[in-house]
Tab-separated table of C-alpha atoms in Angstrom:
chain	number	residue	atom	x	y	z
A	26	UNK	CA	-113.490	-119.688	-8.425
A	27	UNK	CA	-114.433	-118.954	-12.236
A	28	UNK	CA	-110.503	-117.667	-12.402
A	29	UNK	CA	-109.487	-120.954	-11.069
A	30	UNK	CA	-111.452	-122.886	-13.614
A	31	UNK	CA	-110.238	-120.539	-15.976
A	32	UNK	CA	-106.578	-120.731	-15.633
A	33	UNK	CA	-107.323	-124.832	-15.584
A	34	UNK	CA	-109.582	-125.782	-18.394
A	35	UNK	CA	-107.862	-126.086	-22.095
A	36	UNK	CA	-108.624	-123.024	-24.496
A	37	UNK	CA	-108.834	-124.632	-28.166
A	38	UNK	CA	-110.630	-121.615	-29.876
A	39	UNK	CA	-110.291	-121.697	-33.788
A	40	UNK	CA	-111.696	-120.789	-37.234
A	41	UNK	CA	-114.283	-123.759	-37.269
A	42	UNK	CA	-114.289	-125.908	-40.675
A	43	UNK	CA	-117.151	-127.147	-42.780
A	44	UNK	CA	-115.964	-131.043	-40.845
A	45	UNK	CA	-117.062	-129.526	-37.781
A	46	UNK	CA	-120.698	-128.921	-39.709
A	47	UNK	CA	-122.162	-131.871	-36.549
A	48	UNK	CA	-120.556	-130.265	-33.854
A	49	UNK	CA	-121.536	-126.817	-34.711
A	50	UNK	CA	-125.233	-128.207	-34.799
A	51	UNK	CA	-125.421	-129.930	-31.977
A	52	UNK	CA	-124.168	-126.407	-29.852
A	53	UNK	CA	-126.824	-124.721	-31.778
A	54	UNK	CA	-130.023	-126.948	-31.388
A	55	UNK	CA	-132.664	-125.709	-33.994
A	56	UNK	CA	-132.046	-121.705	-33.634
A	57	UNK	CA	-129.012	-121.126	-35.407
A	58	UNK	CA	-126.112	-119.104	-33.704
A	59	UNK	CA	-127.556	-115.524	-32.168
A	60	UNK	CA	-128.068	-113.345	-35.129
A	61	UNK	CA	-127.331	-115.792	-37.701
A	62	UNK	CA	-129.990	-118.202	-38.715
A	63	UNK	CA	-129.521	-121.643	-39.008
A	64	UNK	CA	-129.877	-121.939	-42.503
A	65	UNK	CA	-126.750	-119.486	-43.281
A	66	UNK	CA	-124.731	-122.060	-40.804
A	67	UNK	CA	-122.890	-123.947	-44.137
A	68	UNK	CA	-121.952	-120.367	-46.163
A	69	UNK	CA	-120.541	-119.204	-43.168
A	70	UNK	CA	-118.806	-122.531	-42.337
A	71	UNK	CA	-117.293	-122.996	-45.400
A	72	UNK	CA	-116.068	-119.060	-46.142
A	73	UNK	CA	-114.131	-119.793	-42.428
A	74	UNK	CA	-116.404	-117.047	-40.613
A	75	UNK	CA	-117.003	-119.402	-37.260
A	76	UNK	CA	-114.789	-119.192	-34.414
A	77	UNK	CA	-115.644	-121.990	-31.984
A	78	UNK	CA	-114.000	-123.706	-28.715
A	79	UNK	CA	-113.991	-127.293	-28.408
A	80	UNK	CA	-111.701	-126.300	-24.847
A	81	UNK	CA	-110.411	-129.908	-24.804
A	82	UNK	CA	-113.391	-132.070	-25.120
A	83	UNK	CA	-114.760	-133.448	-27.627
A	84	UNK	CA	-118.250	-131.439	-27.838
A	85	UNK	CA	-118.141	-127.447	-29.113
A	86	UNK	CA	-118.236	-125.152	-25.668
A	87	UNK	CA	-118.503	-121.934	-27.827
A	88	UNK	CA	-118.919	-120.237	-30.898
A	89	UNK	CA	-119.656	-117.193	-32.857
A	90	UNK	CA	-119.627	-115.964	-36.508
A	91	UNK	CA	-117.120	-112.876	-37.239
A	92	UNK	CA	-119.084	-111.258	-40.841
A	93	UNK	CA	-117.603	-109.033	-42.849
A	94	UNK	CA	-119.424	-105.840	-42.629
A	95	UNK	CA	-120.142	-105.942	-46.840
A	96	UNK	CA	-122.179	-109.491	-46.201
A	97	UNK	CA	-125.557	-109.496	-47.114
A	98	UNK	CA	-126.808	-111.227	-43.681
A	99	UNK	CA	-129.180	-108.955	-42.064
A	100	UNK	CA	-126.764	-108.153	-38.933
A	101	UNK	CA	-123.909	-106.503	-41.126
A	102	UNK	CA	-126.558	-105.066	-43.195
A	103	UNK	CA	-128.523	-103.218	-40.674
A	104	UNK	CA	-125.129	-102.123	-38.917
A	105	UNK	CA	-123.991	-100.375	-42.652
A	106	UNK	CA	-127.358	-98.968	-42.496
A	107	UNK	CA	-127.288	-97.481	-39.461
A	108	UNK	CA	-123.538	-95.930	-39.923
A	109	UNK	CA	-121.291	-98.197	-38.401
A	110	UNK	CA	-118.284	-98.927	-41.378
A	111	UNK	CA	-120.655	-97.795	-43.913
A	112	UNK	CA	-118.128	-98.579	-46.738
A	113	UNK	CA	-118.016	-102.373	-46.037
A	114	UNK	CA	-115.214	-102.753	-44.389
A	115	UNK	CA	-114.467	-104.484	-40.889
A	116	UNK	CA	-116.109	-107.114	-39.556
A	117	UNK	CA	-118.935	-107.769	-36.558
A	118	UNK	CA	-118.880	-110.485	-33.640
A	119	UNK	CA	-122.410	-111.636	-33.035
A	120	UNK	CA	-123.653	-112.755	-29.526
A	121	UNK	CA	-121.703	-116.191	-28.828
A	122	UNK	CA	-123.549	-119.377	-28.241
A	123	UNK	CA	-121.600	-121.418	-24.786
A	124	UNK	CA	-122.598	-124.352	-23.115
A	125	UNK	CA	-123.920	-124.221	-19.690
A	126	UNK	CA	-120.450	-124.068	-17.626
A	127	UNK	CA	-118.332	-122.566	-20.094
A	128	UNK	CA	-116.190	-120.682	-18.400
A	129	UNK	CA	-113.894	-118.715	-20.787
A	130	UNK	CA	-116.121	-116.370	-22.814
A	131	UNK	CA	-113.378	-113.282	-21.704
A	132	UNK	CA	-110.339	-115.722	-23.531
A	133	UNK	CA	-112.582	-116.337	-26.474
A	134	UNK	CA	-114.186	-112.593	-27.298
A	135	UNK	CA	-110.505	-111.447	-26.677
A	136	UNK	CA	-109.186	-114.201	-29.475
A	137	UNK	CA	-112.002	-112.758	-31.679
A	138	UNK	CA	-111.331	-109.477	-31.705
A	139	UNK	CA	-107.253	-110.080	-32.462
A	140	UNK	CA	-108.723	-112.433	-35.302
A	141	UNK	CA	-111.054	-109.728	-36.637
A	142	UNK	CA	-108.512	-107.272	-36.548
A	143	UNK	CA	-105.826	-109.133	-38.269
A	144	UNK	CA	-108.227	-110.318	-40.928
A	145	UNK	CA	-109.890	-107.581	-41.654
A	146	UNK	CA	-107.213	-105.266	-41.286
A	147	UNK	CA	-109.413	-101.976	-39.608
A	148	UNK	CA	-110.696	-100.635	-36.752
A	149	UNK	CA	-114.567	-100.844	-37.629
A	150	UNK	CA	-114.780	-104.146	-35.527
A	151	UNK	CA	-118.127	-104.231	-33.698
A	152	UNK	CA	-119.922	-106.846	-31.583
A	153	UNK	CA	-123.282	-106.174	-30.360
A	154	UNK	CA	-125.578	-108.040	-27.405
A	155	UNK	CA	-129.429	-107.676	-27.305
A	156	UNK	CA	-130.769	-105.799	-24.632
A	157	UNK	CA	-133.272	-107.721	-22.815
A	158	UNK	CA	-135.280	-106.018	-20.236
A	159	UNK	CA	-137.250	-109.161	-18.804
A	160	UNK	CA	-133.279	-110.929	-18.536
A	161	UNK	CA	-131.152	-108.569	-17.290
A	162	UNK	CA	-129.226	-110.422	-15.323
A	163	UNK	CA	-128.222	-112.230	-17.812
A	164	UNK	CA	-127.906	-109.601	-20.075
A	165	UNK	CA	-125.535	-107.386	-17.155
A	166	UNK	CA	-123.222	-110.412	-17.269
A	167	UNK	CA	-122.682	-110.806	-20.546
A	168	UNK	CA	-122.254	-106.869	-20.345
A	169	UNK	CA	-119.323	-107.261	-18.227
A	170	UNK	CA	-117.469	-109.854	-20.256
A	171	UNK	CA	-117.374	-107.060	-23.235
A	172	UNK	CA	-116.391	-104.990	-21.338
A	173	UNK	CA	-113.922	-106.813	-19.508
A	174	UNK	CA	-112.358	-108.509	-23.054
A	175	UNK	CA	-111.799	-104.729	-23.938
A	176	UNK	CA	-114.788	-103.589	-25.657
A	177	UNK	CA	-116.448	-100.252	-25.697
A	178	UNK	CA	-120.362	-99.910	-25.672
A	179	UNK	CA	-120.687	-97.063	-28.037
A	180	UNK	CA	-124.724	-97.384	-28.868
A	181	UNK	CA	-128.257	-98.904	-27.678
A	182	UNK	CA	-130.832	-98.776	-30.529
A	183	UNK	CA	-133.004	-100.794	-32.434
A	184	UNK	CA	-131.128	-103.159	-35.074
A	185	UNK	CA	-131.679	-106.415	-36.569
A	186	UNK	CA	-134.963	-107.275	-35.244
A	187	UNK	CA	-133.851	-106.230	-31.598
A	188	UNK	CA	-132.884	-103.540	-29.101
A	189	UNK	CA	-129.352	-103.945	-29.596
A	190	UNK	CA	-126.196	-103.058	-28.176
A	191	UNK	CA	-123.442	-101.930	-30.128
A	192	UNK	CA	-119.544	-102.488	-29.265
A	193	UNK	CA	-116.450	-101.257	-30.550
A	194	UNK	CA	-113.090	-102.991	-30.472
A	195	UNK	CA	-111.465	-99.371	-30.289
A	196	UNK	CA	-111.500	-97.276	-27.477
A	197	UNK	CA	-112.295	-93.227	-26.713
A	198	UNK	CA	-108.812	-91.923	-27.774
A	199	UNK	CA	-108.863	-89.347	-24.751
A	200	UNK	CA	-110.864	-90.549	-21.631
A	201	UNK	CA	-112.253	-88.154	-18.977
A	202	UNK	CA	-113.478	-88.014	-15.716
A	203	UNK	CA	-116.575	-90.555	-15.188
A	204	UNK	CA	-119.522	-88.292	-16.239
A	205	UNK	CA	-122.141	-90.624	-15.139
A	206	UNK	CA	-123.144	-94.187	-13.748
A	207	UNK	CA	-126.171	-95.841	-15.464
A	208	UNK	CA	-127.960	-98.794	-14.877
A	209	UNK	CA	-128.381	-100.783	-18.488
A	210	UNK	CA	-131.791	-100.495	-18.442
A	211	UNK	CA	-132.103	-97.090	-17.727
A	212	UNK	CA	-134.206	-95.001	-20.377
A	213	UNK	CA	-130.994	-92.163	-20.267
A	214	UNK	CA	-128.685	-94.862	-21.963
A	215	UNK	CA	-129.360	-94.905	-25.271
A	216	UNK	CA	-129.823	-90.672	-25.592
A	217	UNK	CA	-126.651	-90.633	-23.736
A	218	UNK	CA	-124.740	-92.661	-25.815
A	219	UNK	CA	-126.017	-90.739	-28.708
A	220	UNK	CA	-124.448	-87.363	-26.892
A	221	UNK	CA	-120.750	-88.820	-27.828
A	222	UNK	CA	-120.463	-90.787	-24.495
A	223	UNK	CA	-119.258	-94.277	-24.049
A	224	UNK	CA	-118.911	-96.964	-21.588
A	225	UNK	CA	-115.530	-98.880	-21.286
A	226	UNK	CA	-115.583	-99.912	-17.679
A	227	UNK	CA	-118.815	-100.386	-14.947
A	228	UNK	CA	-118.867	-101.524	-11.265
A	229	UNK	CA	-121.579	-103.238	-9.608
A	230	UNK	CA	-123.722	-101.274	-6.821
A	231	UNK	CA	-126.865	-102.192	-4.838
A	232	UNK	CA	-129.654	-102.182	-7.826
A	233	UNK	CA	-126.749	-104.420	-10.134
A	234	UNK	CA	-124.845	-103.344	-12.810
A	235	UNK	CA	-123.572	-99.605	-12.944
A	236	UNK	CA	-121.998	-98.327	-16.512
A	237	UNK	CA	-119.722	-95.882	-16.087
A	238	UNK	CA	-120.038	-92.855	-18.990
A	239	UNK	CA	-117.405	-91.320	-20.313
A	240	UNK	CA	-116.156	-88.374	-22.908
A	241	UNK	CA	-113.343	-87.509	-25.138
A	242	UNK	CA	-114.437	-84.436	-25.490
């Protein structure tokens, strides 16, 4: 069924404008976008750093802001702090904001990583997802959408006020055998990640979501 709607509802994702200030708002209520407060909405808006989806209607279905990794916000900052393109360059996809029945999150994250790439022109592009134990289930689905758009979960740690989950746009050069399935909130995840494993693909099992670990090495 989501395929279905998929294949049938318009995809309209673009660079939002400063025009589209109202529209942005509205999506975004009080809060802000996820990791980007509400009061850094215009600076980003008007240096073109918003992708959104009006998907043919006339409200905003989606959005997210794609920072350079040299901004000063505090989600590039703590990402340069903790390693991840410390020289500035590259660019990071924070959590998108959807409407209820938006059902082309895959389309869009897929869009923003080409974008990032292009722009930025490297291969430190990063998105990242809280980890939330008391929402899993929410948190395994939006899980499988990175994943599924092509992203590689390369990290778990605390970042930017949260226990966050850290993506890469670029692969393990060399995968191997599955070396272990993991549930997301198992306490082995983050120390395994650490180890040099990633997770690319998953499957789901009895208890929910089950990463599946792999090495290059």
């Amino acid at each position: 069924m989501l395929q279905t709607l998929e294949r049938t509802t318009t995809f309209d994702a673009r660079m939002l404008l400063p025009a589209d200030r109202e529209a942005l708002l509205t999506l975004c209520g009080e809060g802000g976008l996820p990791q980007l407060p509400r009061d850094a909405l215009n600076t980003a808006l008007a240096s073109g750093r918003i992708l959104g989806d009006f998907a043919g209607s006339d409200t905003l279905q989606a959005a997210a802001a794609l920072l350079p990794l040299y901004d000063d916000e505090t989600l590039p900052a703590s990402l340069r702090a903790a390693g991840y393109g410390a020289d500035g360059q590259g660019a990071v996809l924070t959590e998108p904001l959807t409407a209820e029945h938006y059902t082309q999150l895959r389309q869009f994250l897929r869009t923003a990583l080409r974008l990032a790439t292009a722009r930025y022109a490297s291969y430190h592009v990063w998105a990242v997802q809280p980890l939330d134990a008391d929402a899993l289930p929410r948190c395994e689905d939006l899980c499988a959408q990175y994943l599924s758009a092509g992203l590689t979960l390369r990290a778990v740690r605390p970042m930017a006020g949260a226990n966050m989950m850290v993506f890469s746009a670029r692969g393990l050069p060399h995968w191997r055998e599955p070396y272990r399935h993991l549930h997301l909130n198992d306490p082995a995840l983050p120390r395994m990640l650490e180890r040099g494993y990633a997770v690319g693909d998953f499957g789901w099992g009895p208890g929910g979501m089950e990463l599946v670990l792999r090495s290059s090495s």
